């Protein structure tokens, strides 16, 4: 495959791939990846641990089913988790069975190199050696170069509305192995089990499916290349993308082009979330950040999600010691800082203050003092910053200063 990727294949299409998906070596590597991601059991109630106990026999069975064409995916179990930034809304998750996750991972391992080599440079989501930070870095580069007028695009329910026929047509432009195409089609037709309700979605890629991110990139790839060929600066992470322009006229032309393409592709731009903005005055959100007037801040939903996570770990009626609470809080602080360390400087002192107020409220409760820490200025003296430093509390403000000094060096 590697040689063929370098030298090209006859007619630009791959005619024989199922043998690479079904090989025991591929399935073994796929299971290793699935096991590393852990995850819950699907509708068959078989966990990763249970599958692993009889791994060789399970993988041999999958190999035979794929070889004889008898493999059929099982239903996806629907599970709900709280939606980020909301205390009432729930986000649906799809949980395929472990055996289906193994086959999909093997399928992705074989298909990804074929499509990856031709994906556009401005696509960053769900791709090897690329991520959010690369997309954010590119946005900042374009802002620094004077691309202030932004086409802020939002595809409405993208993963749930991808037309299956159109997606299969795009895959078939590079893959002619009918067994691979049939396998993808079976995954697209997987049923959903939600409690006692069962149904098969008419459109979209299965939520939670390992292969769905790759398929979603394949479907938007024509848009990527069209925008690049027309000379527009676009930055896309999965279904979240912006087109960055130098003037309103260019932005209007870009939005017209995007609207025409999405309509022809059977997709829908969100009528209120898709808009033209001037970063210098209005600002825009992208991948958890708000960009405005040359500065970056955590967007309000990101900040609320963080606050909720800290509140959950710093309840006043906890029976744990302060050292234990701080040990629990620190990973959240470090993880948040690692992603948002490029925020405007005042962000970090504000968050440090919020965390210490939560901890002082616990200390007031533990020492039988009434009221909240916010109302009692003496608490800053009773439990100063040095007190929390001694217990090892991660300090975002100091971490930001150190990161800035390191980058200057």
Short mmCIF file of C-alpha atoms in Angstrom, two decimals:
data_model
loop_
_atom_site.label_atom_id
_atom_site.label_comp_id
_atom_site.label_asym_id
_atom_site.label_seq_id
_atom_site.Cartn_x
_atom_site.Cartn_y
_atom_site.Cartn_z
CA UNK A 1 0.00 0.00 0.00
CA UNK A 2 2.79 2.40 0.89
CA UNK A 3 4.51 1.80 -2.45
CA UNK A 4 1.24 2.21 -4.31
CA UNK A 5 0.50 5.44 -2.44
CA UNK A 6 3.83 6.81 -3.60
CA UNK A 7 3.66 5.55 -7.18
CA UNK A 8 -0.08 5.71 -7.72
CA UNK A 9 -2.54 2.93 -8.55
CA UNK A 10 -4.06 2.03 -11.90
CA UNK A 11 -6.82 4.47 -12.79
CA UNK A 12 -6.38 6.20 -9.43
CA UNK A 13 -8.64 3.58 -7.80
CA UNK A 14 -8.04 0.80 -5.31
CA UNK A 15 -9.55 -2.48 -6.49
CA UNK A 16 -8.55 -4.86 -3.70
CA UNK A 17 -8.64 -3.73 -0.08
CA UNK A 18 -10.82 -6.14 1.86
CA UNK A 19 -7.89 -8.56 2.27
CA UNK A 20 -6.00 -5.80 4.10
CA UNK A 21 -8.97 -5.04 6.39
CA UNK A 22 -9.66 -8.67 7.25
CA UNK A 23 -6.04 -9.70 7.82
CA UNK A 24 -5.35 -10.94 11.32
CA UNK A 25 -2.47 -8.48 11.69
CA UNK A 26 -4.78 -5.53 10.93
CA UNK A 27 -7.48 -6.82 13.25
CA UNK A 28 -4.92 -7.35 16.03
CA UNK A 29 -3.68 -3.76 15.62
CA UNK A 30 -7.28 -2.53 15.51
CA UNK A 31 -8.15 -4.28 18.76
CA UNK A 32 -5.07 -2.79 20.44
CA UNK A 33 -6.33 0.69 19.46
CA UNK A 34 -9.87 -0.09 20.66
CA UNK A 35 -8.59 -1.43 23.98
CA UNK A 36 -6.48 1.69 24.50
CA UNK A 37 -9.57 3.87 24.06
CA UNK A 38 -11.51 1.68 26.53
CA UNK A 39 -15.17 2.62 26.22
CA UNK A 40 -18.39 0.94 27.29
CA UNK A 41 -20.04 -2.23 26.02
CA UNK A 42 -22.57 -2.08 23.20
CA UNK A 43 -25.94 -3.77 22.78
CA UNK A 44 -24.38 -7.23 23.21
CA UNK A 45 -23.06 -6.27 26.67
CA UNK A 46 -19.55 -7.48 25.73
CA UNK A 47 -16.96 -5.20 27.33
CA UNK A 48 -13.41 -4.67 26.06
CA UNK A 49 -12.14 -6.82 28.93
CA UNK A 50 -14.53 -9.66 28.11
CA UNK A 51 -13.64 -9.49 24.40
CA UNK A 52 -9.93 -9.58 25.31
CA UNK A 53 -10.29 -12.79 27.36
CA UNK A 54 -11.05 -14.68 24.15
CA UNK A 55 -9.35 -12.24 21.81
CA UNK A 56 -7.76 -14.67 19.35
CA UNK A 57 -10.97 -16.61 18.81
CA UNK A 58 -13.01 -13.38 18.49
CA UNK A 59 -10.60 -11.89 15.93
CA UNK A 60 -10.47 -15.17 13.98
CA UNK A 61 -14.28 -15.14 13.84
CA UNK A 62 -14.26 -11.56 12.51
CA UNK A 63 -11.63 -12.53 9.95
CA UNK A 64 -13.80 -15.38 8.68
CA UNK A 65 -16.97 -13.28 8.57
CA UNK A 66 -15.23 -10.54 6.59
CA UNK A 67 -13.61 -13.08 4.27
CA UNK A 68 -16.90 -14.84 3.52
CA UNK A 69 -18.96 -11.64 3.39
CA UNK A 70 -21.21 -12.68 6.28
CA UNK A 71 -20.17 -9.92 8.71
CA UNK A 72 -23.06 -7.69 9.78
CA UNK A 73 -22.76 -4.77 12.25
CA UNK A 74 -25.00 -4.81 15.29
CA UNK A 75 -27.16 -1.93 16.50
CA UNK A 76 -25.63 1.12 18.15
CA UNK A 77 -26.60 1.68 21.76
CA UNK A 78 -27.78 5.25 22.42
CA UNK A 79 -26.52 6.86 25.62
CA UNK A 80 -26.97 10.42 26.86
CA UNK A 81 -24.51 12.72 28.64
CA UNK A 82 -24.91 16.35 29.78
CA UNK A 83 -24.28 18.80 26.97
CA UNK A 84 -21.23 21.04 27.63
CA UNK A 85 -22.28 24.42 28.96
CA UNK A 86 -25.79 23.27 29.86
CA UNK A 87 -27.31 21.81 33.02
CA UNK A 88 -30.52 20.61 31.33
CA UNK A 89 -29.70 19.65 27.73
CA UNK A 90 -28.35 16.18 27.00
CA UNK A 91 -26.10 15.11 24.14
CA UNK A 92 -26.70 11.70 22.54
CA UNK A 93 -23.77 9.32 22.18
CA UNK A 94 -23.68 6.22 20.06
CA UNK A 95 -21.89 3.18 21.47
CA UNK A 96 -21.13 0.43 18.92
CA UNK A 97 -20.24 -3.07 20.09
CA UNK A 98 -16.56 -3.85 20.65
CA UNK A 99 -16.50 -6.21 17.65
CA UNK A 100 -17.88 -3.43 15.43
CA UNK A 101 -15.35 -0.96 16.81
CA UNK A 102 -12.56 -3.38 15.90
CA UNK A 103 -13.78 -3.80 12.31
CA UNK A 104 -14.32 -0.06 11.89
CA UNK A 105 -10.85 0.66 13.22
CA UNK A 106 -9.36 -1.84 10.77
CA UNK A 107 -11.38 -0.23 7.97
CA UNK A 108 -10.16 3.23 8.96
CA UNK A 109 -6.54 2.03 9.12
CA UNK A 110 -6.77 0.89 5.50
CA UNK A 111 -8.81 3.79 4.06
CA UNK A 112 -7.21 6.71 5.90
CA UNK A 113 -3.85 6.70 4.04
CA UNK A 114 -5.65 6.62 0.69
CA UNK A 115 -7.72 9.72 1.35
CA UNK A 116 -5.35 11.50 3.72
CA UNK A 117 -2.72 12.17 1.07
CA UNK A 118 -5.14 14.34 -0.94
CA UNK A 119 -6.96 16.16 1.88
CA UNK A 120 -6.60 19.95 1.84
CA UNK A 121 -3.94 21.61 3.98
CA UNK A 122 -6.51 23.78 5.78
CA UNK A 123 -8.42 20.76 7.17
CA UNK A 124 -7.29 19.92 10.71
CA UNK A 125 -9.93 17.78 12.38
CA UNK A 126 -9.60 14.00 12.87
CA UNK A 127 -6.36 13.81 10.90
CA UNK A 128 -3.01 12.23 11.83
CA UNK A 129 -0.50 14.63 13.40
CA UNK A 130 -2.97 17.53 13.28
CA UNK A 131 -5.27 19.01 15.87
CA UNK A 132 -7.06 21.98 17.36
CA UNK A 133 -3.87 23.85 18.19
CA UNK A 134 -2.70 23.70 14.58
CA UNK A 135 -6.03 25.14 13.41
CA UNK A 136 -5.92 27.88 16.06
CA UNK A 137 -2.34 28.72 15.12
CA UNK A 138 -3.37 29.13 11.47
CA UNK A 139 -6.29 31.38 12.44
CA UNK A 140 -3.91 33.60 14.41
CA UNK A 141 -1.46 33.75 11.50
CA UNK A 142 -4.20 34.94 9.17
CA UNK A 143 -5.44 37.52 11.67
CA UNK A 144 -1.89 38.83 12.02
CA UNK A 145 -1.73 39.06 8.22
CA UNK A 146 -4.83 41.29 8.09
CA UNK A 147 -7.63 38.78 7.45
CA UNK A 148 -10.09 40.45 9.84
CA UNK A 149 -13.41 39.85 8.06
CA UNK A 150 -14.65 36.40 9.00
CA UNK A 151 -17.24 34.12 7.44
CA UNK A 152 -18.25 32.20 10.57
CA UNK A 153 -19.92 29.02 9.31
CA UNK A 154 -22.05 26.54 11.20
CA UNK A 155 -23.36 23.38 9.55
CA UNK A 156 -26.65 22.37 11.11
CA UNK A 157 -26.55 18.78 12.48
CA UNK A 158 -23.80 17.91 10.01
CA UNK A 159 -23.00 14.34 11.07
CA UNK A 160 -26.71 13.46 11.16
CA UNK A 161 -27.50 14.91 7.73
CA UNK A 162 -24.70 13.68 5.43
CA UNK A 163 -26.46 12.11 2.42
CA UNK A 164 -25.44 8.45 2.35
CA UNK A 165 -25.57 8.08 -1.44
CA UNK A 166 -23.41 11.15 -1.97
CA UNK A 167 -20.89 9.94 0.59
CA UNK A 168 -20.62 6.48 -0.98
CA UNK A 169 -20.17 8.11 -4.39
CA UNK A 170 -17.20 10.11 -3.09
CA UNK A 171 -15.63 7.02 -1.52
CA UNK A 172 -16.11 5.06 -4.75
CA UNK A 173 -14.09 7.67 -6.67
CA UNK A 174 -10.97 6.17 -5.06
CA UNK A 175 -12.15 2.73 -3.92
CA UNK A 176 -13.57 0.20 -6.36
CA UNK A 177 -13.54 -2.81 -4.06
CA UNK A 178 -17.26 -3.59 -3.89
CA UNK A 179 -16.79 -5.50 -0.62
CA UNK A 180 -15.34 -2.39 1.04
CA UNK A 181 -18.14 -0.23 -0.31
CA UNK A 182 -20.71 -2.76 0.92
CA UNK A 183 -19.04 -2.78 4.35
CA UNK A 184 -19.22 1.03 4.58
CA UNK A 185 -22.85 0.95 3.47
CA UNK A 186 -23.69 -1.54 6.22
CA UNK A 187 -22.16 0.76 8.80
CA UNK A 188 -24.15 3.69 7.42
CA UNK A 189 -27.31 1.60 7.76
CA UNK A 190 -26.69 0.54 11.36
CA UNK A 191 -29.77 0.67 13.51
CA UNK A 192 -29.99 2.56 16.79
CA UNK A 193 -31.28 1.14 20.06
CA UNK A 194 -32.48 3.83 22.48
CA UNK A 195 -33.97 2.11 25.52
CA UNK A 196 -36.78 0.08 23.96
CA UNK A 197 -36.99 2.19 20.79
CA UNK A 198 -35.30 1.04 17.60
CA UNK A 199 -34.81 2.85 14.30
CA UNK A 200 -32.47 3.24 11.34
CA UNK A 201 -31.41 6.81 10.47
CA UNK A 202 -32.11 7.74 6.85
CA UNK A 203 -29.10 10.05 6.59
CA UNK A 204 -25.82 10.73 8.35
CA UNK A 205 -22.91 8.74 9.69
CA UNK A 206 -23.38 6.66 12.85
CA UNK A 207 -22.67 8.66 16.01
CA UNK A 208 -19.81 7.14 17.95
CA UNK A 209 -18.61 5.07 14.99
CA UNK A 210 -14.82 4.94 14.65
CA UNK A 211 -15.00 5.45 10.90
CA UNK A 212 -17.43 8.41 11.01
CA UNK A 213 -14.80 11.18 11.42
CA UNK A 214 -12.92 9.99 8.32
CA UNK A 215 -16.15 9.73 6.31
CA UNK A 216 -17.16 13.22 7.44
CA UNK A 217 -13.86 14.62 6.16
CA UNK A 218 -14.29 12.81 2.86
CA UNK A 219 -17.68 14.44 2.34
CA UNK A 220 -16.39 17.97 2.98
CA UNK A 221 -13.20 17.50 0.97
CA UNK A 222 -14.71 18.86 -2.28
CA UNK A 223 -15.66 22.06 -0.42
CA UNK A 224 -12.10 22.35 0.91
CA UNK A 225 -10.56 22.11 -2.53
CA UNK A 226 -13.11 24.38 -4.18
CA UNK A 227 -12.42 27.16 -1.66
CA UNK A 228 -8.65 26.73 -2.04
CA UNK A 229 -8.89 26.82 -5.83
CA UNK A 230 -10.90 30.05 -5.63
CA UNK A 231 -8.18 31.61 -3.48
CA UNK A 232 -10.07 31.78 -0.17
CA UNK A 233 -8.32 31.28 3.19
CA UNK A 234 -10.36 28.68 5.00
CA UNK A 235 -9.63 26.91 8.30
CA UNK A 236 -11.71 23.82 9.04
CA UNK A 237 -11.85 21.48 12.00
CA UNK A 238 -14.44 18.78 11.27
CA UNK A 239 -17.74 20.63 10.68
CA UNK A 240 -16.53 23.84 12.36
CA UNK A 241 -14.91 26.21 9.89
CA UNK A 242 -14.21 29.86 9.12
CA UNK A 243 -13.30 31.63 5.91
CA UNK A 244 -10.98 34.56 6.62
CA UNK A 245 -11.02 37.53 4.29
CA UNK A 246 -9.44 40.97 3.92
CA UNK A 247 -12.63 42.91 3.13
CA UNK A 248 -16.44 42.58 3.29
CA UNK A 249 -16.79 42.10 -0.47
CA UNK A 250 -14.50 39.08 -0.43
CA UNK A 251 -16.35 37.67 2.59
CA UNK A 252 -19.73 38.08 0.90
CA UNK A 253 -18.46 36.25 -2.18
CA UNK A 254 -17.09 33.44 0.00
CA UNK A 255 -20.36 33.04 1.90
CA UNK A 256 -22.31 32.93 -1.38
CA UNK A 257 -20.03 30.17 -2.61
CA UNK A 258 -20.31 28.16 0.62
CA UNK A 259 -24.10 28.50 0.62
CA UNK A 260 -24.36 27.27 -2.97
CA UNK A 261 -22.08 24.29 -2.31
CA UNK A 262 -23.80 23.19 0.91
CA UNK A 263 -27.21 23.38 -0.74
CA UNK A 264 -26.02 21.24 -3.67
CA UNK A 265 -24.45 18.77 -1.23
CA UNK A 266 -27.67 18.33 0.75
CA UNK A 267 -26.36 20.15 3.82
CA UNK A 268 -27.77 23.15 5.70
CA UNK A 269 -26.00 26.22 7.08
CA UNK A 270 -27.43 27.32 10.40
CA UNK A 271 -29.50 30.44 9.59
CA UNK A 272 -28.50 32.45 12.68
CA UNK A 273 -25.10 31.02 13.62
CA UNK A 274 -23.64 31.51 10.13
CA UNK A 275 -22.63 35.16 9.79
CA UNK A 276 -20.09 37.74 8.63
CA UNK A 277 -18.13 39.40 11.43
CA UNK A 278 -15.30 41.88 11.81
CA UNK A 279 -12.83 40.44 14.32
CA UNK A 280 -11.69 43.95 15.32
CA UNK A 281 -15.12 44.94 16.59
CA UNK A 282 -17.43 41.91 16.83
CA UNK A 283 -15.22 38.93 17.44
CA UNK A 284 -15.96 35.28 16.69
CA UNK A 285 -15.76 31.89 18.38
CA UNK A 286 -13.64 29.01 17.12
CA UNK A 287 -12.61 25.78 18.84
CA UNK A 288 -13.34 26.97 22.37
CA UNK A 289 -11.77 30.41 21.99
CA UNK A 290 -13.26 33.84 21.37
CA UNK A 291 -11.13 35.99 19.05
CA UNK A 292 -11.74 39.71 19.37
CA UNK A 293 -9.72 42.89 18.82
CA UNK A 294 -6.43 41.04 18.55
CA UNK A 295 -6.94 39.06 21.76
CA UNK A 296 -8.00 35.52 22.62
CA UNK A 297 -10.28 34.53 25.46
CA UNK A 298 -11.92 31.25 26.46
CA UNK A 299 -15.41 31.46 25.02
CA UNK A 300 -18.22 31.75 27.55
CA UNK A 301 -19.30 28.12 27.11
CA UNK A 302 -15.72 26.95 27.68
CA UNK A 303 -15.45 29.02 30.83
CA UNK A 304 -18.81 27.75 32.13
CA UNK A 305 -17.83 24.15 31.46
CA UNK A 306 -14.60 24.69 33.39
CA UNK A 307 -16.39 26.39 36.30
CA UNK A 308 -18.89 23.53 36.49
CA UNK A 309 -16.05 20.99 36.60
CA UNK A 310 -14.35 22.87 39.45
CA UNK A 311 -17.62 23.26 41.37
CA UNK A 312 -18.20 19.51 41.12
CA UNK A 313 -14.81 18.88 42.71
CA UNK A 314 -15.07 21.57 45.41
CA UNK A 315 -18.40 21.01 47.11
CA UNK A 316 -18.48 22.59 50.56
CA UNK A 317 -19.76 19.47 52.30
CA UNK A 318 -16.88 17.30 51.15
CA UNK A 319 -15.25 15.15 53.78
CA UNK A 320 -11.84 15.17 52.13
CA UNK A 321 -8.76 17.03 53.31
CA UNK A 322 -7.62 20.15 51.46
CA UNK A 323 -4.57 18.27 50.17
CA UNK A 324 -6.85 15.60 48.65
CA UNK A 325 -9.13 18.20 47.08
CA UNK A 326 -6.18 20.03 45.52
CA UNK A 327 -4.77 16.76 44.19
CA UNK A 328 -8.15 16.18 42.52
CA UNK A 329 -8.44 19.73 41.16
CA UNK A 330 -4.91 20.06 39.77
CA UNK A 331 -5.33 17.76 36.72
CA UNK A 332 -8.35 19.82 35.65
CA UNK A 333 -6.37 23.05 36.04
CA UNK A 334 -3.35 21.72 34.16
CA UNK A 335 -5.44 20.28 31.34
CA UNK A 336 -7.41 23.49 30.97
CA UNK A 337 -4.25 25.60 30.98
CA UNK A 338 -2.56 23.43 28.38
CA UNK A 339 -5.33 24.20 25.91
CA UNK A 340 -6.15 27.79 26.89
CA UNK A 341 -2.66 29.07 27.73
CA UNK A 342 -2.78 31.43 24.74
CA UNK A 343 -5.65 33.39 26.27
CA UNK A 344 -5.36 37.07 27.19
CA UNK A 345 -3.39 37.53 30.44
CA UNK A 346 -6.26 38.65 32.77
CA UNK A 347 -7.97 35.29 32.17
CA UNK A 348 -5.61 33.45 34.49
CA UNK A 349 -5.73 35.69 37.55
CA UNK A 350 -9.52 35.62 37.33
CA UNK A 351 -9.65 31.84 37.29
CA UNK A 352 -7.05 31.49 40.06
CA UNK A 353 -9.23 33.76 42.20
CA UNK A 354 -12.34 31.71 41.46
CA UNK A 355 -10.60 28.45 42.44
CA UNK A 356 -9.22 29.87 45.68
CA UNK A 357 -12.65 31.24 46.64
CA UNK A 358 -14.10 27.77 46.22
CA UNK A 359 -11.37 26.28 48.39
CA UNK A 360 -11.70 28.97 51.07
CA UNK A 361 -15.43 28.25 51.26
CA UNK A 362 -14.61 24.64 52.05
CA UNK A 363 -12.09 25.73 54.69
CA UNK A 364 -14.68 28.03 56.28
CA UNK A 365 -17.08 25.09 56.47
CA UNK A 366 -14.43 22.79 57.90
CA UNK A 367 -13.44 25.35 60.56
CA UNK A 368 -17.10 26.04 61.43
CA UNK A 369 -17.11 29.63 60.16
CA UNK A 370 -20.30 31.04 58.72
CA UNK A 371 -20.83 32.81 55.42
CA UNK A 372 -18.95 32.60 52.13
CA UNK A 373 -15.30 33.32 51.46
CA UNK A 374 -16.23 36.16 49.11
CA UNK A 375 -17.73 38.18 52.00
CA UNK A 376 -14.84 37.68 54.39
CA UNK A 377 -11.70 39.58 53.48
CA UNK A 378 -9.92 38.06 56.45
CA UNK A 379 -9.94 34.74 54.66
CA UNK A 380 -7.27 36.07 52.30
CA UNK A 381 -5.06 36.59 55.32
CA UNK A 382 -6.10 33.40 57.08
CA UNK A 383 -5.51 31.28 53.97
CA UNK A 384 -3.27 33.34 51.65
CA UNK A 385 -1.95 32.28 48.26
CA UNK A 386 1.16 30.93 50.01
CA UNK A 387 -1.05 28.51 51.96
CA UNK A 388 -2.34 26.96 48.75
CA UNK A 389 1.13 27.05 47.17
CA UNK A 390 2.42 24.96 50.06
CA UNK A 391 -0.27 22.37 49.33
CA UNK A 392 0.75 22.30 45.66
CA UNK A 393 -2.25 24.07 44.07
CA UNK A 394 -1.53 24.68 40.38
CA UNK A 395 -1.30 28.44 39.76
CA UNK A 396 -2.44 29.41 36.27
CA UNK A 397 -1.14 32.96 36.42
CA UNK A 398 2.41 31.84 37.23
CA UNK A 399 2.19 29.06 34.64
CA UNK A 400 1.22 31.65 32.03
CA UNK A 401 4.15 33.90 32.92
CA UNK A 402 6.52 30.93 32.68
CA UNK A 403 5.05 29.88 29.32
CA UNK A 404 5.45 33.42 27.94
CA UNK A 405 9.07 33.60 29.11
CA UNK A 406 9.79 30.21 27.58
CA UNK A 407 8.30 31.21 24.21
CA UNK A 408 10.33 34.46 24.18
CA UNK A 409 13.52 32.48 24.77
#
